[in-house]
PDB file of C-alpha atoms and ligand atoms in Angstrom:
ATOM      1  CA  MET A   1     -17.407  99.682 202.704  1.00  0.00           C
ATOM      2  CA  ILE A   2     -21.116  99.580 203.532  1.00  0.00           C
ATOM      3  CA  SER A   3     -23.676  99.909 200.724  1.00  0.00           C
ATOM      4  CA  ALA A   4     -25.379 103.174 199.804  1.00  0.00           C
ATOM      5  CA  HIS A   5     -28.614 101.789 201.208  1.00  0.00           C
ATOM      6  CA  GLU A   6     -27.022 100.959 204.573  1.00  0.00           C
ATOM      7  CA  ALA A   7     -25.303 104.339 204.630  1.00  0.00           C
ATOM      8  CA  LEU A   8     -28.629 106.050 204.060  1.00  0.00           C
ATOM      9  CA  GLU A   9     -30.203 104.058 206.892  1.00  0.00           C
ATOM     10  CA  ARG A  10     -27.355 105.031 209.195  1.00  0.00           C
ATOM     11  CA  LEU A  11     -27.906 108.707 208.388  1.00  0.00           C
ATOM     12  CA  ARG A  12     -31.659 108.375 208.908  1.00  0.00           C
ATOM     13  CA  GLU A  13     -31.156 106.713 212.284  1.00  0.00           C
ATOM     14  CA  GLY A  14     -28.630 109.361 213.314  1.00  0.00           C
ATOM     15  CA  ASN A  15     -30.994 112.145 212.325  1.00  0.00           C
ATOM     16  CA  ARG A  16     -33.769 110.490 214.354  1.00  0.00           C
ATOM     17  CA  ARG A  17     -31.431 110.448 217.384  1.00  0.00           C
ATOM     18  CA  PHE A  18     -30.628 114.129 216.802  1.00  0.00           C
ATOM     19  CA  VAL A  19     -34.301 115.084 216.557  1.00  0.00           C
ATOM     20  CA  SER A  20     -35.231 113.145 219.680  1.00  0.00           C
ATOM     21  CA  GLU A  21     -32.214 114.567 221.554  1.00  0.00           C
ATOM     22  CA  VAL A  22     -30.530 111.256 222.303  1.00  0.00           C
ATOM     23  CA  ARG A  23     -27.262 112.144 220.599  1.00  0.00           C
ATOM     24  CA  SER A  24     -24.287 109.829 221.027  1.00  0.00           C
ATOM     25  CA  GLN A  25     -21.535 112.272 220.150  1.00  0.00           C
ATOM     26  CA  HIS A  26     -19.434 111.707 223.231  1.00  0.00           C
ATOM     27  CA  VAL A  27     -18.816 108.148 221.982  1.00  0.00           C
ATOM     28  CA  PHE A  28     -18.207 109.266 218.417  1.00  0.00           C
ATOM     29  CA  ALA A  29     -15.544 111.789 219.404  1.00  0.00           C
ATOM     30  CA  SER A  30     -13.795 109.775 222.118  1.00  0.00           C
ATOM     31  CA  GLU A  31     -10.057 109.488 222.499  1.00  0.00           C
ATOM     32  CA  ALA A  32     -10.240 105.796 221.588  1.00  0.00           C
ATOM     33  CA  ARG A  33     -11.994 106.648 218.368  1.00  0.00           C
ATOM     34  CA  ARG A  34      -9.463 109.363 217.563  1.00  0.00           C
ATOM     35  CA  SER A  35      -6.538 106.983 218.061  1.00  0.00           C
ATOM     36  CA  ALA A  36      -8.168 104.259 216.000  1.00  0.00           C
ATOM     37  CA  LEU A  37      -8.568 106.685 213.110  1.00  0.00           C
ATOM     38  CA  ALA A  38      -5.103 108.210 213.170  1.00  0.00           C
ATOM     39  CA  ASP A  39      -3.833 105.838 210.486  1.00  0.00           C
ATOM     40  CA  GLY A  40      -6.717 106.055 208.078  1.00  0.00           C
ATOM     41  CA  GLN A  41     -10.358 106.814 207.440  1.00  0.00           C
ATOM     42  CA  GLU A  42     -13.288 105.072 205.836  1.00  0.00           C
ATOM     43  CA  PRO A  43     -16.107 107.634 205.800  1.00  0.00           C
ATOM     44  CA  PHE A  44     -19.384 105.909 204.970  1.00  0.00           C
ATOM     45  CA  ALA A  45     -21.031 108.950 203.364  1.00  0.00           C
ATOM     46  CA  ILE A  46     -20.012 112.086 201.509  1.00  0.00           C
ATOM     47  CA  ILE A  47     -22.087 115.141 202.381  1.00  0.00           C
ATOM     48  CA  LEU A  48     -22.182 118.255 200.212  1.00  0.00           C
ATOM     49  CA  GLY A  49     -23.938 120.745 202.441  1.00  0.00           C
ATOM     50  CA  CYS A  50     -24.400 124.463 202.973  1.00  0.00           C
ATOM     51  CA  SER A  51     -21.979 126.460 205.155  1.00  0.00           C
ATOM     52  CA  ASP A  52     -24.909 127.731 207.250  1.00  0.00           C
ATOM     53  CA  SER A  53     -23.924 127.608 210.934  1.00  0.00           C
ATOM     54  CA  ARG A  54     -27.213 125.926 211.783  1.00  0.00           C
ATOM     55  CA  VAL A  55     -26.636 122.831 209.625  1.00  0.00           C
ATOM     56  CA  PRO A  56     -23.444 121.041 210.726  1.00  0.00           C
ATOM     57  CA  ALA A  57     -23.621 117.627 209.065  1.00  0.00           C
ATOM     58  CA  GLU A  58     -21.966 115.644 211.867  1.00  0.00           C
ATOM     59  CA  ILE A  59     -24.399 117.018 214.433  1.00  0.00           C
ATOM     60  CA  VAL A  60     -27.676 116.748 212.499  1.00  0.00           C
ATOM     61  CA  PHE A  61     -26.797 113.140 211.523  1.00  0.00           C
ATOM     62  CA  ASP A  62     -25.334 112.338 214.960  1.00  0.00           C
ATOM     63  CA  GLN A  63     -22.032 111.071 213.550  1.00  0.00           C
ATOM     64  CA  GLY A  64     -18.510 111.374 214.805  1.00  0.00           C
ATOM     65  CA  LEU A  65     -14.867 111.370 213.829  1.00  0.00           C
ATOM     66  CA  GLY A  66     -14.167 109.486 210.626  1.00  0.00           C
ATOM     67  CA  ASP A  67     -17.818 108.932 209.662  1.00  0.00           C
ATOM     68  CA  LEU A  68     -18.574 111.648 207.142  1.00  0.00           C
ATOM     69  CA  PHE A  69     -16.560 113.282 204.388  1.00  0.00           C
ATOM     70  CA  VAL A  70     -18.072 116.762 204.443  1.00  0.00           C
ATOM     71  CA  ILE A  71     -17.876 119.504 201.835  1.00  0.00           C
ATOM     72  CA  ARG A  72     -19.576 122.734 202.825  1.00  0.00           C
ATOM     73  CA  VAL A  73     -20.132 125.780 200.650  1.00  0.00           C
ATOM     74  CA  ALA A  74     -22.817 128.475 200.736  1.00  0.00           C
ATOM     75  CA  GLY A  75     -25.893 127.245 198.874  1.00  0.00           C
ATOM     76  CA  ASN A  76     -24.466 123.699 198.511  1.00  0.00           C
ATOM     77  CA  ILE A  77     -23.477 124.625 194.974  1.00  0.00           C
ATOM     78  CA  VAL A  78     -21.468 122.371 192.691  1.00  0.00           C
ATOM     79  CA  ALA A  79     -18.364 123.992 191.205  1.00  0.00           C
ATOM     80  CA  PRO A  80     -15.260 122.100 190.005  1.00  0.00           C
ATOM     81  CA  SER A  81     -13.595 121.974 193.439  1.00  0.00           C
ATOM     82  CA  GLN A  82     -16.722 120.368 194.948  1.00  0.00           C
ATOM     83  CA  ILE A  83     -16.812 117.752 192.185  1.00  0.00           C
ATOM     84  CA  GLY A  84     -13.116 117.111 192.737  1.00  0.00           C
ATOM     85  CA  SER A  85     -13.659 116.611 196.457  1.00  0.00           C
ATOM     86  CA  VAL A  86     -16.446 114.091 195.822  1.00  0.00           C
ATOM     87  CA  GLU A  87     -14.315 112.255 193.233  1.00  0.00           C
ATOM     88  CA  PHE A  88     -11.443 112.113 195.711  1.00  0.00           C
ATOM     89  CA  ALA A  89     -13.507 110.583 198.503  1.00  0.00           C
ATOM     90  CA  ALA A  90     -15.408 108.172 196.252  1.00  0.00           C
ATOM     91  CA  GLU A  91     -12.233 106.872 194.645  1.00  0.00           C
ATOM     92  CA  ARG A  92      -9.872 106.958 197.611  1.00  0.00           C
ATOM     93  CA  PHE A  93     -12.188 105.569 200.278  1.00  0.00           C
ATOM     94  CA  GLY A  94     -14.746 103.698 198.196  1.00  0.00           C
ATOM     95  CA  THR A  95     -17.586 105.643 199.825  1.00  0.00           C
ATOM     96  CA  ARG A  96     -20.867 104.638 198.171  1.00  0.00           C
ATOM     97  CA  LEU A  97     -23.258 107.435 199.141  1.00  0.00           C
ATOM     98  CA  VAL A  98     -23.263 111.162 198.361  1.00  0.00           C
ATOM     99  CA  VAL A  99     -25.879 113.413 199.937  1.00  0.00           C
ATOM    100  CA  VAL A 100     -26.521 116.939 198.685  1.00  0.00           C
ATOM    101  CA  LEU A 101     -27.946 118.583 201.788  1.00  0.00           C
ATOM    102  CA  GLY A 102     -29.888 121.804 201.368  1.00  0.00           C
ATOM    103  CA  HIS A 103     -31.934 123.417 204.108  1.00  0.00           C
ATOM    104  CA  SER A 104     -34.978 125.603 204.688  1.00  0.00           C
ATOM    105  CA  GLN A 105     -34.477 129.374 204.661  1.00  0.00           C
ATOM    106  CA  CYS A 106     -31.104 129.061 202.926  1.00  0.00           C
ATOM    107  CA  GLY A 107     -29.415 132.467 202.771  1.00  0.00           C
ATOM    108  CA  ALA A 108     -27.826 131.743 199.402  1.00  0.00           C
ATOM    109  CA  ILE A 109     -31.259 130.994 197.920  1.00  0.00           C
ATOM    110  CA  LEU A 110     -32.773 134.102 199.498  1.00  0.00           C
ATOM    111  CA  ALA A 111     -29.871 136.220 198.198  1.00  0.00           C
ATOM    112  CA  THR A 112     -30.314 134.797 194.696  1.00  0.00           C
ATOM    113  CA  LEU A 113     -34.052 135.501 194.706  1.00  0.00           C
ATOM    114  CA  ASP A 114     -33.331 139.067 195.884  1.00  0.00           C
ATOM    115  CA  GLU A 115     -30.724 139.501 193.199  1.00  0.00           C
ATOM    116  CA  LEU A 116     -33.114 138.274 190.488  1.00  0.00           C
ATOM    117  CA  ARG A 117     -35.810 140.677 191.624  1.00  0.00           C
ATOM    118  CA  ARG A 118     -33.556 143.655 192.356  1.00  0.00           C
ATOM    119  CA  PRO A 119     -30.153 143.286 190.710  1.00  0.00           C
ATOM    120  CA  THR A 120     -27.345 145.103 192.513  1.00  0.00           C
ATOM    121  CA  ALA A 121     -24.578 146.744 190.541  1.00  0.00           C
ATOM    122  CA  ASN A 122     -21.657 146.422 192.888  1.00  0.00           C
ATOM    123  CA  GLN A 123     -21.930 142.917 194.264  1.00  0.00           C
ATOM    124  CA  SER A 124     -18.616 141.177 194.913  1.00  0.00           C
ATOM    125  CA  ARG A 125     -17.500 139.057 191.976  1.00  0.00           C
ATOM    126  CA  ASN A 126     -16.809 136.143 194.294  1.00  0.00           C
ATOM    127  CA  LEU A 127     -20.217 136.290 195.911  1.00  0.00           C
ATOM    128  CA  HIS A 128     -21.690 136.612 192.453  1.00  0.00           C
ATOM    129  CA  SER A 129     -20.108 133.310 191.470  1.00  0.00           C
ATOM    130  CA  ILE A 130     -22.293 131.604 194.084  1.00  0.00           C
ATOM    131  CA  VAL A 131     -25.471 133.432 193.074  1.00  0.00           C
ATOM    132  CA  ASP A 132     -24.743 132.570 189.431  1.00  0.00           C
ATOM    133  CA  ARG A 133     -24.648 128.864 190.267  1.00  0.00           C
ATOM    134  CA  VAL A 134     -27.947 129.022 192.169  1.00  0.00           C
ATOM    135  CA  ARG A 135     -29.683 131.260 189.633  1.00  0.00           C
ATOM    136  CA  PRO A 136     -30.589 128.723 186.902  1.00  0.00           C
ATOM    137  CA  SER A 137     -32.462 126.439 189.300  1.00  0.00           C
ATOM    138  CA  VAL A 138     -34.602 129.207 190.800  1.00  0.00           C
ATOM    139  CA  GLU A 139     -35.034 131.584 187.875  1.00  0.00           C
ATOM    140  CA  ALA A 140     -37.807 129.569 186.215  1.00  0.00           C
ATOM    141  CA  LEU A 141     -39.829 129.525 189.445  1.00  0.00           C
ATOM    142  CA  LEU A 142     -40.125 133.305 189.348  1.00  0.00           C
ATOM    143  CA  ASN A 143     -42.162 132.982 186.161  1.00  0.00           C
ATOM    144  CA  THR A 144     -44.769 130.777 187.832  1.00  0.00           C
ATOM    145  CA  GLU A 145     -47.629 131.521 190.216  1.00  0.00           C
ATOM    146  CA  LEU A 146     -45.158 130.890 193.026  1.00  0.00           C
ATOM    147  CA  ARG A 147     -43.966 134.481 192.711  1.00  0.00           C
ATOM    148  CA  HIS A 148     -47.122 135.523 194.573  1.00  0.00           C
ATOM    149  CA  ASP A 149     -46.341 133.203 197.489  1.00  0.00           C
ATOM    150  CA  PRO A 150     -42.945 134.115 198.973  1.00  0.00           C
ATOM    151  CA  ALA A 151     -42.776 131.237 201.477  1.00  0.00           C
ATOM    152  CA  ALA A 152     -43.648 128.591 198.889  1.00  0.00           C
ATOM    153  CA  LEU A 153     -41.255 130.181 196.424  1.00  0.00           C
ATOM    154  CA  VAL A 154     -38.328 129.865 198.833  1.00  0.00           C
ATOM    155  CA  ARG A 155     -39.312 126.296 199.720  1.00  0.00           C
ATOM    156  CA  ASP A 156     -39.448 125.209 196.088  1.00  0.00           C
ATOM    157  CA  ALA A 157     -36.279 127.125 195.218  1.00  0.00           C
ATOM    158  CA  VAL A 158     -34.322 125.311 197.959  1.00  0.00           C
ATOM    159  CA  ARG A 159     -35.433 121.938 196.599  1.00  0.00           C
ATOM    160  CA  ALA A 160     -34.847 122.913 192.974  1.00  0.00           C
ATOM    161  CA  ASN A 161     -31.303 123.948 193.883  1.00  0.00           C
ATOM    162  CA  VAL A 162     -30.656 120.619 195.636  1.00  0.00           C
ATOM    163  CA  ARG A 163     -31.975 118.696 192.609  1.00  0.00           C
ATOM    164  CA  VAL A 164     -29.754 120.666 190.245  1.00  0.00           C
ATOM    165  CA  SER A 165     -26.674 120.144 192.427  1.00  0.00           C
ATOM    166  CA  ALA A 166     -27.341 116.400 192.683  1.00  0.00           C
ATOM    167  CA  ALA A 167     -27.894 116.105 188.927  1.00  0.00           C
ATOM    168  CA  HIS A 168     -24.703 118.052 188.329  1.00  0.00           C
ATOM    169  CA  LEU A 169     -22.739 115.586 190.475  1.00  0.00           C
ATOM    170  CA  ARG A 170     -24.327 112.635 188.667  1.00  0.00           C
ATOM    171  CA  HIS A 171     -23.535 113.969 185.203  1.00  0.00           C
ATOM    172  CA  GLY A 172     -20.746 116.520 185.603  1.00  0.00           C
ATOM    173  CA  SER A 173     -17.888 114.070 186.087  1.00  0.00           C
ATOM    174  CA  GLU A 174     -16.763 111.073 184.053  1.00  0.00           C
ATOM    175  CA  ILE A 175     -15.327 109.469 187.186  1.00  0.00           C
ATOM    176  CA  LEU A 176     -18.564 109.765 189.151  1.00  0.00           C
ATOM    177  CA  GLU A 177     -20.669 108.750 186.172  1.00  0.00           C
ATOM    178  CA  ALA A 178     -18.607 105.571 185.776  1.00  0.00           C
ATOM    179  CA  LEU A 179     -18.965 104.734 189.483  1.00  0.00           C
ATOM    180  CA  ILE A 180     -22.728 105.286 189.312  1.00  0.00           C
ATOM    181  CA  GLU A 181     -22.974 103.078 186.239  1.00  0.00           C
ATOM    182  CA  LYS A 182     -21.146 100.271 188.056  1.00  0.00           C
ATOM    183  CA  GLU A 183     -23.570 100.740 190.986  1.00  0.00           C
ATOM    184  CA  ARG A 184     -20.735 101.762 193.239  1.00  0.00           C
ATOM    185  CA  LEU A 185     -22.077 105.237 193.949  1.00  0.00           C
ATOM    186  CA  VAL A 186     -25.473 106.798 194.630  1.00  0.00           C
ATOM    187  CA  VAL A 187     -26.162 110.544 194.767  1.00  0.00           C
ATOM    188  CA  VAL A 188     -29.277 111.632 196.673  1.00  0.00           C
ATOM    189  CA  GLY A 189     -30.740 115.039 197.484  1.00  0.00           C
ATOM    190  CA  ALA A 190     -32.073 116.001 200.904  1.00  0.00           C
ATOM    191  CA  GLU A 191     -33.433 118.988 202.781  1.00  0.00           C
ATOM    192  CA  TYR A 192     -32.846 119.790 206.434  1.00  0.00           C
ATOM    193  CA  SER A 193     -35.607 121.673 208.231  1.00  0.00           C
ATOM    194  CA  LEU A 194     -34.269 124.406 210.521  1.00  0.00           C
ATOM    195  CA  GLU A 195     -37.632 124.317 212.266  1.00  0.00           C
ATOM    196  CA  THR A 196     -37.941 120.591 213.048  1.00  0.00           C
ATOM    197  CA  GLY A 197     -34.378 119.267 212.657  1.00  0.00           C
ATOM    198  CA  VAL A 198     -35.663 116.558 210.316  1.00  0.00           C
ATOM    199  CA  VAL A 199     -33.756 115.650 207.145  1.00  0.00           C
ATOM    200  CA  ASP A 200     -36.050 114.676 204.267  1.00  0.00           C
ATOM    201  CA  PHE A 201     -34.336 112.624 201.550  1.00  0.00           C
ATOM    202  CA  PHE A 202     -36.444 113.558 198.535  1.00  0.00           C
ATOM    203  CA  ASP A 203     -34.316 113.126 195.425  1.00  0.00           C
ATOM    204  CA  GLY A 204     -32.765 110.059 193.830  1.00  0.00           C
ATOM    205  CA  VAL A 205     -33.326 107.699 196.771  1.00  0.00           C
ATOM    206  CA  PRO A 206     -32.952 104.121 195.485  1.00  0.00           C
ATOM    207  CA  GLU A 207     -35.479 101.411 196.226  1.00  0.00           C
ATOM    208  CA  PRO A 208     -34.313  99.092 199.013  1.00  0.00           C
ATOM    209  CA  GLY A 209     -32.886  95.778 197.888  1.00  0.00           C
TER     210      GLY A 209
HETATM  211 ZN1  LIG B 301     -27.732 127.745 203.241  1.00  0.00          ZN
END
């Protein structure tokens, strides 16, 4: 399995291809590739991203079949089933890199900010379980000067939510914590820009070496 650093470089290069519209997907999803993978997989990165239709991990990182182990849930929140999925991939495949991928204008963040400002009585319990997971990371921001600047508030809330999710993965599982301690796993946080297509890795990125 390639190192976390190499995996990160591969994602960065793929995102650069995506942004400059030189995507190689036809190769990545070829019949030859499909056949080669039928007996097993060795995904080089685990991506915990948002379900938003505009942020498909394989496309924005220009990767194909067998490359990424992707978990998608609105607001890229971390609940037990997400932790379990990451544990599974890290242990089973030896994947060294986990990326929590948030994005600009995330609907789950916007919904949480709305809910904090104007609570609704009859929101679905299931939807509420998502808002409840986002709430702690954005609540504090509403008590700062950011509340007067809606665009900056959303921007900071998206990043705060990514940081909290990444920290939760690093410390919310004995299995993952042990892998991180043995330097066999790295969890980083990133934000995808809907406007530019660029992924900015801004949290927990290790120094090269
Ligand atoms: Zn989203």
